[in-house]
Amino acid sequence: MEIAATVPLAGREDLSLAYTPGVARVCQAIADDPALLDRYTWVPNTVAVVTDGSAVLGLGNIGPRGAMPVMEGKAVLFKAFGGVDGVPVTLDTQDTDEIIETVVRIAPGFGGINLEDISAPRCFLIEDALKQRLDIPVFHDDQHGTAVVVLAALTNALALTDRLFETTRVVVSGAGAAGVACARILLAAGVRDIAVVDSKGVLHPSREDLNPVKAALAEQTTAETGRTGALADVLAGADVLVGVSGGTIGEELVATMAPEAIIFGLANPTPEVMPDVAHRHARVVATGRSDFPNQINNVLAFPGIFRGALDARASAITEGMKLAAAEALAALVGDERADDVVIPDPFDPRVGPAVARAVAEAARRDGVARA
């Protein structure tokens, strides 16, 4: 990574404009009219990529220094796929309140906040608090980036297998950040029969060991079905399995799913169900890996989502904007849709612009756009 100027700095005149005395005029203008910040600085195109290093990839709690390469990589992807300037911000604290206060204090220097690799359930509390206190987009990619791409891929998978969201049975294995977000976006897309399973079984209101986030999700997901039990109980006859747990799901359970099942085993590096096993019992199979077809890759979502939000000068990222991003991704597959092609390639040059346009339009529909 590097920072580069967008204007020349080749002589004394350039220096006098870029720094003293010329910069003082810009400072005073912005002080007099804060709206000019978006015109004269990089703020409206810059996102802070913030972590505390508590849940980095599959490595766990490796701290802010160990997390830095991932944050740098994220910033590189922001630039390459969305034209957005990402700045890694690794915080040497895992105290929820300290993280919230720190991000609030640095927010004036950024056009958006991308939260990354923060463990659950703190990630939910941090995101919710920042959304309430800031008037710029706040987005936890581990949650919503995954959810958007899952919804896009599932949209095409359901079309291939002649299913509808409203009548499809879904099981989400894993109730961490990604699992909760996937369940929520699938509910918003119209899924009515969805069971979310953690290490102790199906999330259900009768369980007394649920944190507030899981308890709220249990109410939402069991309102119509009332499903309880273990993974085996809800996987039997299910149409769709979304694995975001990191655990292994045995073939004997997968074999009980409905005909022409859909299996998304998204754990890295080892999917919950390896593709060779999944294909024996499912029609459409996706993973989080680049060496298998149908990679559920967050890079398909977050650069375009932030590009669209920044272009619209959105004050927030709404559910409508996430749904629009998923719809745009799904539509790009078009006539190429097949069992091994339910999501675009990350290097498809149409992806970023298509998602950005859809998100900006949704921001205007949802009343959060300021441009």
Tab-separated table of N, CA and C in Angstrom, residues 33-110:
chain	number	residue	atom	x	y	z
A	33	ASP	N	-17.546	26.915	6.481
A	33	ASP	CA	-18.618	26.128	5.856
A	33	ASP	C	-18.196	24.665	5.831
A	34	PRO	N	-18.543	23.875	6.855
A	34	PRO	CA	-18.096	22.488	6.948
A	34	PRO	C	-18.468	21.626	5.747
A	35	ALA	N	-19.486	22.024	5.000
A	35	ALA	CA	-19.891	21.243	3.827
A	35	ALA	C	-18.789	21.210	2.774
A	36	LEU	N	-17.883	22.191	2.811
A	36	LEU	CA	-16.794	22.229	1.833
A	36	LEU	C	-15.761	21.129	2.055
A	37	LEU	N	-15.834	20.442	3.202
A	37	LEU	CA	-14.921	19.325	3.454
A	37	LEU	C	-15.002	18.298	2.335
A	38	ASP	N	-16.218	18.050	1.847
A	38	ASP	CA	-16.406	17.050	0.800
A	38	ASP	C	-15.851	17.501	-0.545
A	39	ARG	N	-15.694	18.790	-0.712
A	39	ARG	CA	-15.201	19.315	-1.994
A	39	ARG	C	-13.681	19.401	-2.033
A	40	TYR	N	-13.075	19.713	-0.906
A	40	TYR	CA	-11.654	20.041	-0.915
A	40	TYR	C	-10.746	19.023	-0.223
A	41	THR	N	-11.296	17.931	0.290
A	41	THR	CA	-10.459	16.918	0.935
A	41	THR	C	-10.812	15.532	0.405
A	42	TRP	N	-10.050	14.537	0.854
A	42	TRP	CA	-10.307	13.170	0.405
A	42	TRP	C	-11.393	12.473	1.221
A	43	VAL	N	-11.930	13.146	2.225
A	43	VAL	CA	-12.887	12.535	3.141
A	43	VAL	C	-14.035	11.821	2.432
A	44	PRO	N	-14.694	12.405	1.436
A	44	PRO	CA	-15.866	11.742	0.866
A	44	PRO	C	-15.566	10.471	0.080
A	45	ASN	N	-14.287	10.173	-0.122
A	45	ASN	CA	-13.936	8.950	-0.847
A	45	ASN	C	-13.097	8.007	0.017
A	46	THR	N	-13.087	8.234	1.322
A	46	THR	CA	-12.178	7.507	2.203
A	46	THR	C	-12.938	6.773	3.294
A	47	VAL	N	-12.570	5.509	3.495
A	47	VAL	CA	-13.220	4.650	4.480
A	47	VAL	C	-12.177	4.154	5.476
A	48	ALA	N	-12.496	4.221	6.751
A	48	ALA	CA	-11.639	3.637	7.784
A	48	ALA	C	-11.965	2.153	7.902
A	49	VAL	N	-10.951	1.315	7.786
A	49	VAL	CA	-11.115	-0.130	7.939
A	49	VAL	C	-10.656	-0.463	9.353
A	50	VAL	N	-11.620	-0.661	10.256
A	50	VAL	CA	-11.350	-0.666	11.692
A	50	VAL	C	-11.463	-2.067	12.281
A	51	THR	N	-10.481	-2.450	13.079
A	51	THR	CA	-10.519	-3.732	13.783
A	51	THR	C	-9.883	-3.609	15.158
A	52	ASP	N	-10.219	-4.577	16.009
A	52	ASP	CA	-9.495	-4.746	17.268
A	52	ASP	C	-8.701	-6.044	17.258
A	53	GLY	N	-8.730	-6.751	16.134
A	53	GLY	CA	-7.958	-7.975	15.992
A	53	GLY	C	-8.484	-9.153	16.780
A	54	SER	N	-9.753	-9.134	17.148
A	54	SER	CA	-10.284	-10.164	18.042
A	54	SER	C	-10.835	-11.388	17.320
A	55	ALA	N	-11.064	-11.296	16.005
A	55	ALA	CA	-11.627	-12.440	15.263
A	55	ALA	C	-11.119	-12.388	13.827
A	56	VAL	N	-9.838	-12.599	13.649
A	56	VAL	CA	-9.196	-12.408	12.352
A	56	VAL	C	-9.194	-13.712	11.559
A	57	LEU	N	-9.914	-13.690	10.438
A	57	LEU	CA	-10.001	-14.869	9.574
A	57	LEU	C	-10.316	-16.090	10.435
A	58	GLY	N	-9.592	-17.177	10.226
A	58	GLY	CA	-9.735	-18.345	11.079
A	58	GLY	C	-8.672	-18.397	12.150
A	59	LEU	N	-7.954	-17.283	12.324
A	59	LEU	CA	-6.818	-17.257	13.252
A	59	LEU	C	-7.220	-16.893	14.670
A	60	GLY	N	-8.411	-16.316	14.819
A	60	GLY	CA	-8.894	-15.977	16.150
A	60	GLY	C	-8.419	-14.630	16.642
A	61	ASN	N	-8.214	-14.525	17.938
A	61	ASN	CA	-7.872	-13.262	18.588
A	61	ASN	C	-6.356	-13.075	18.551
A	62	ILE	N	-5.861	-12.469	17.468
A	62	ILE	CA	-4.416	-12.289	17.313
A	62	ILE	C	-3.997	-10.838	17.520
A	63	GLY	N	-4.937	-9.975	17.897
A	63	GLY	CA	-4.594	-8.612	18.267
A	63	GLY	C	-4.421	-7.661	17.092
A	64	PRO	N	-4.256	-6.368	17.393
A	64	PRO	CA	-4.225	-5.340	16.353
A	64	PRO	C	-3.020	-5.426	15.424
A	65	ARG	N	-1.879	-5.825	15.934
A	65	ARG	CA	-0.695	-5.907	15.064
A	65	ARG	C	-0.812	-7.085	14.106
A	66	GLY	N	-1.227	-8.226	14.623
A	66	GLY	CA	-1.405	-9.388	13.758
A	66	GLY	C	-2.486	-9.169	12.712
A	67	ALA	N	-3.451	-8.304	13.018
A	67	ALA	CA	-4.558	-8.049	12.098
A	67	ALA	C	-4.212	-7.082	10.977
A	68	MET	N	-3.121	-6.330	11.128
A	68	MET	CA	-2.815	-5.277	10.164
A	68	MET	C	-2.753	-5.765	8.710
A	69	PRO	N	-2.118	-6.894	8.403
A	69	PRO	CA	-2.077	-7.311	6.990
A	69	PRO	C	-3.458	-7.514	6.372
A	70	VAL	N	-4.417	-7.998	7.163
A	70	VAL	CA	-5.764	-8.176	6.640
A	70	VAL	C	-6.402	-6.823	6.356
A	71	MET	N	-6.194	-5.867	7.239
A	71	MET	CA	-6.769	-4.537	7.033
A	71	MET	C	-6.144	-3.871	5.799
A	72	GLU	N	-4.841	-4.063	5.624
A	72	GLU	CA	-4.184	-3.529	4.428
A	72	GLU	C	-4.740	-4.196	3.174
A	73	GLY	N	-4.914	-5.513	3.246
A	73	GLY	CA	-5.477	-6.217	2.098
A	73	GLY	C	-6.863	-5.717	1.760
A	74	LYS	N	-7.657	-5.468	2.796
A	74	LYS	CA	-9.005	-4.943	2.578
A	74	LYS	C	-8.945	-3.583	1.882
A	75	ALA	N	-8.019	-2.746	2.314
A	75	ALA	CA	-7.871	-1.425	1.705
A	75	ALA	C	-7.480	-1.541	0.234
A	76	VAL	N	-6.605	-2.498	-0.080
A	76	VAL	CA	-6.212	-2.719	-1.471
A	76	VAL	C	-7.422	-3.125	-2.308
A	77	LEU	N	-8.274	-3.988	-1.766
A	77	LEU	CA	-9.475	-4.422	-2.491
A	77	LEU	C	-10.462	-3.273	-2.662
A	78	PHE	N	-10.598	-2.440	-1.638
A	78	PHE	CA	-11.463	-1.262	-1.761
A	78	PHE	C	-11.045	-0.429	-2.973
A	79	LYS	N	-9.739	-0.209	-3.106
A	79	LYS	CA	-9.243	0.645	-4.190
A	79	LYS	C	-9.381	-0.039	-5.541
A	80	ALA	N	-9.007	-1.320	-5.605
A	80	ALA	CA	-8.987	-2.024	-6.888
A	80	ALA	C	-10.386	-2.253	-7.443
A	81	PHE	N	-11.346	-2.552	-6.572
A	81	PHE	CA	-12.674	-2.938	-7.047
A	81	PHE	C	-13.739	-1.869	-6.870
A	82	GLY	N	-13.421	-0.792	-6.128
A	82	GLY	CA	-14.425	0.246	-5.932
A	82	GLY	C	-13.912	1.656	-6.096
A	83	GLY	N	-12.594	1.808	-6.282
A	83	GLY	CA	-12.036	3.152	-6.375
A	83	GLY	C	-12.151	3.921	-5.074
A	84	VAL	N	-12.293	3.204	-3.965
A	84	VAL	CA	-12.441	3.821	-2.646
A	84	VAL	C	-11.100	3.754	-1.921
A	85	ASP	N	-10.724	4.836	-1.245
A	85	ASP	CA	-9.488	4.862	-0.463
A	85	ASP	C	-9.768	4.306	0.925
A	86	GLY	N	-9.154	3.160	1.236
A	86	GLY	CA	-9.314	2.549	2.547
A	86	GLY	C	-8.088	2.785	3.408
A	87	VAL	N	-8.298	3.111	4.671
A	87	VAL	CA	-7.203	3.365	5.601
A	87	VAL	C	-7.295	2.378	6.757
A	88	PRO	N	-6.309	1.497	6.936
A	88	PRO	CA	-6.343	0.546	8.053
A	88	PRO	C	-6.238	1.270	9.393
A	89	VAL	N	-7.121	0.909	10.310
A	89	VAL	CA	-7.097	1.459	11.661
A	89	VAL	C	-7.204	0.282	12.623
A	90	THR	N	-6.087	-0.081	13.264
A	90	THR	CA	-6.085	-1.189	14.212
A	90	THR	C	-6.019	-0.625	15.620
A	91	LEU	N	-6.993	-0.992	16.437
A	91	LEU	CA	-7.150	-0.399	17.765
A	91	LEU	C	-6.600	-1.319	18.844
A	92	ASP	N	-5.814	-0.755	19.735
A	92	ASP	CA	-5.200	-1.531	20.810
A	92	ASP	C	-6.109	-1.567	22.034
A	93	THR	N	-7.335	-1.992	21.808
A	93	THR	CA	-8.296	-2.202	22.883
A	93	THR	C	-9.370	-3.147	22.369
A	94	GLN	N	-9.926	-3.945	23.273
A	94	GLN	CA	-11.067	-4.784	22.925
A	94	GLN	C	-12.239	-4.483	23.840
A	95	ASP	N	-12.183	-3.309	24.443
A	95	ASP	CA	-13.283	-2.832	25.262
A	95	ASP	C	-14.328	-2.196	24.339
A	96	THR	N	-15.540	-2.672	24.423
A	96	THR	CA	-16.599	-2.227	23.509
A	96	THR	C	-16.784	-0.717	23.539
A	97	ASP	N	-16.894	-0.152	24.734
A	97	ASP	CA	-17.123	1.291	24.847
A	97	ASP	C	-15.933	2.091	24.317
A	98	GLU	N	-14.726	1.626	24.586
A	98	GLU	CA	-13.546	2.332	24.088
A	98	GLU	C	-13.493	2.321	22.565
A	99	ILE	N	-13.847	1.203	21.958
A	99	ILE	CA	-13.862	1.128	20.486
A	99	ILE	C	-14.884	2.104	19.924
A	100	ILE	N	-16.064	2.111	20.511
A	100	ILE	CA	-17.115	3.016	20.031
A	100	ILE	C	-16.658	4.464	20.136
A	101	GLU	N	-16.142	4.845	21.286
A	101	GLU	CA	-15.732	6.233	21.487
A	101	GLU	C	-14.575	6.607	20.565
A	102	THR	N	-13.645	5.693	20.358
A	102	THR	CA	-12.506	5.990	19.485
A	102	THR	C	-12.968	6.221	18.055
A	103	VAL	N	-13.845	5.362	17.558
A	103	VAL	CA	-14.314	5.509	16.175
A	103	VAL	C	-15.125	6.788	16.014
A	104	VAL	N	-15.937	7.109	17.006
A	104	VAL	CA	-16.696	8.364	16.946
A	104	VAL	C	-15.752	9.553	16.850
A	105	ARG	N	-14.638	9.518	17.595
A	105	ARG	CA	-13.703	10.643	17.598
A	105	ARG	C	-12.949	10.787	16.278
A	106	ILE	N	-12.647	9.668	15.603
A	106	ILE	CA	-11.896	9.766	14.345
A	106	ILE	C	-12.800	9.902	13.130
A	107	ALA	N	-14.096	9.739	13.311
A	107	ALA	CA	-15.028	9.716	12.184
A	107	ALA	C	-15.007	10.966	11.303
A	108	PRO	N	-14.749	12.184	11.840
A	108	PRO	CA	-14.747	13.355	10.953
A	108	PRO	C	-13.734	13.270	9.814
A	109	GLY	N	-12.746	12.400	9.925
A	109	GLY	CA	-11.747	12.277	8.870
A	109	GLY	C	-12.076	11.253	7.815
A	110	PHE	N	-13.296	10.678	7.872
A	110	PHE	CA	-13.643	9.614	6.941
A	110	PHE	C	-15.056	9.769	6.406
